[in-house]
Amino acid sequence: MRLLPALPLLAALLTPSALAATTTQYAVLRGVQVQGRVATLTLDYVDVFSDTDADARRVVALGDYPSAQAYFEANPSGLYVRNVNPLLRTLKTDARTAFALACLDRPDGVQAVPLETFVSAWKGFAPQGCWPFSERVVALHLNGTRVLRAEQVYFP
């Protein structure tokens, strides 16, 4: 039996394309400290489930609801937030991080805003035409620990 060297496999796993995978992480935004054009976000990661049959099956399998029908009836807004880990994390934005709010007056329902406007909305002062930051849930688009985009998740 011939063993293959581990080095090529390790090199393949560490290529820039493997490291550059963008992920979306949902979190409750617990705190924000702004320093110039960057912010330190204090986050409580959560799972967000929508009103799809696939998500209903996942939630039932997790034991949160006895049936898909019970899940749909308990979540008329179409979103369910599950928080099973109270560990808080901190991530820093940078000058390239994009911020977005859920707004009625936009064709796609999303408005790009500067950091200051995003933080102001999180504190309860949403711009006219934008939804309140009621649940304080954000969708973070991450590349490793770099925050590419932070956007408000709208709860109907």
mmCIF file of C-alpha atoms in Angstrom, residues 83-137:
data_model
loop_
_atom_site.group_PDB
_atom_site.id
_atom_site.type_symbol
_atom_site.label_atom_id
_atom_site.label_comp_id
_atom_site.label_asym_id
_atom_site.label_seq_id
_atom_site.Cartn_x
_atom_site.Cartn_y
_atom_site.Cartn_z
ATOM 1 C CA ASN A 83 -30.612 30.919 19.248
ATOM 2 C CA VAL A 84 -29.029 27.913 20.916
ATOM 3 C CA ASN A 85 -25.656 29.470 21.731
ATOM 4 C CA PRO A 86 -25.490 32.666 23.819
ATOM 5 C CA LEU A 87 -21.784 33.199 23.083
ATOM 6 C CA LEU A 88 -21.144 36.780 21.946
ATOM 7 C CA ARG A 89 -18.632 37.454 19.191
ATOM 8 C CA THR A 90 -17.031 40.631 17.925
ATOM 9 C CA LEU A 91 -16.215 41.455 14.342
ATOM 10 C CA LYS A 92 -14.773 44.649 12.907
ATOM 11 C CA THR A 93 -15.964 46.278 9.748
ATOM 12 C CA ASP A 94 -13.599 48.201 7.508
ATOM 13 C CA ALA A 95 -13.912 51.151 5.152
ATOM 14 C CA ARG A 96 -15.027 48.798 2.344
ATOM 15 C CA THR A 97 -17.891 47.190 4.305
ATOM 16 C CA ALA A 98 -21.319 47.854 2.770
ATOM 17 C CA PHE A 99 -24.403 48.454 4.927
ATOM 18 C CA ALA A 100 -28.055 48.073 3.958
ATOM 19 C CA LEU A 101 -31.495 48.691 5.447
ATOM 20 C CA ALA A 102 -34.875 47.213 4.550
ATOM 21 C CA CYS A 103 -36.883 50.047 2.963
ATOM 22 C CA LEU A 104 -40.365 50.178 1.463
ATOM 23 C CA ASP A 105 -39.615 52.814 -1.114
ATOM 24 C CA ARG A 106 -36.951 50.810 -2.971
ATOM 25 C CA PRO A 107 -37.782 48.479 -5.875
ATOM 26 C CA ASP A 108 -35.834 45.597 -4.327
ATOM 27 C CA GLY A 109 -36.722 46.572 -0.729
ATOM 28 C CA VAL A 110 -33.109 47.318 0.228
ATOM 29 C CA GLN A 111 -31.272 50.624 0.507
ATOM 30 C CA ALA A 112 -27.495 50.954 0.735
ATOM 31 C CA VAL A 113 -26.621 53.378 3.528
ATOM 32 C CA PRO A 114 -23.482 54.732 5.202
ATOM 33 C CA LEU A 115 -22.288 53.251 8.491
ATOM 34 C CA GLU A 116 -23.697 56.190 10.490
ATOM 35 C CA THR A 117 -27.207 55.710 9.060
ATOM 36 C CA PHE A 118 -27.075 51.955 9.694
ATOM 37 C CA VAL A 119 -26.083 52.494 13.336
ATOM 38 C CA SER A 120 -28.712 55.206 13.778
ATOM 39 C CA ALA A 121 -31.403 52.839 12.438
ATOM 40 C CA TRP A 122 -30.176 50.087 14.772
ATOM 41 C CA LYS A 123 -30.575 52.553 17.665
ATOM 42 C CA GLY A 124 -34.188 53.183 16.634
ATOM 43 C CA PHE A 125 -33.927 56.132 14.250
ATOM 44 C CA ALA A 126 -34.609 54.559 10.861
ATOM 45 C CA PRO A 127 -34.686 56.851 7.820
ATOM 46 C CA GLN A 128 -38.115 57.663 6.419
ATOM 47 C CA GLY A 129 -39.358 54.819 4.235
ATOM 48 C CA CYS A 130 -37.241 52.188 6.014
ATOM 49 C CA TRP A 131 -38.535 49.573 8.432
ATOM 50 C CA PRO A 132 -37.700 49.743 12.148
ATOM 51 C CA PHE A 133 -34.853 47.521 13.269
ATOM 52 C CA SER A 134 -37.348 45.614 15.463
ATOM 53 C CA GLU A 135 -35.552 42.306 15.995
ATOM 54 C CA ARG A 136 -32.014 43.672 15.584
ATOM 55 C CA VAL A 137 -31.163 40.730 13.342
#
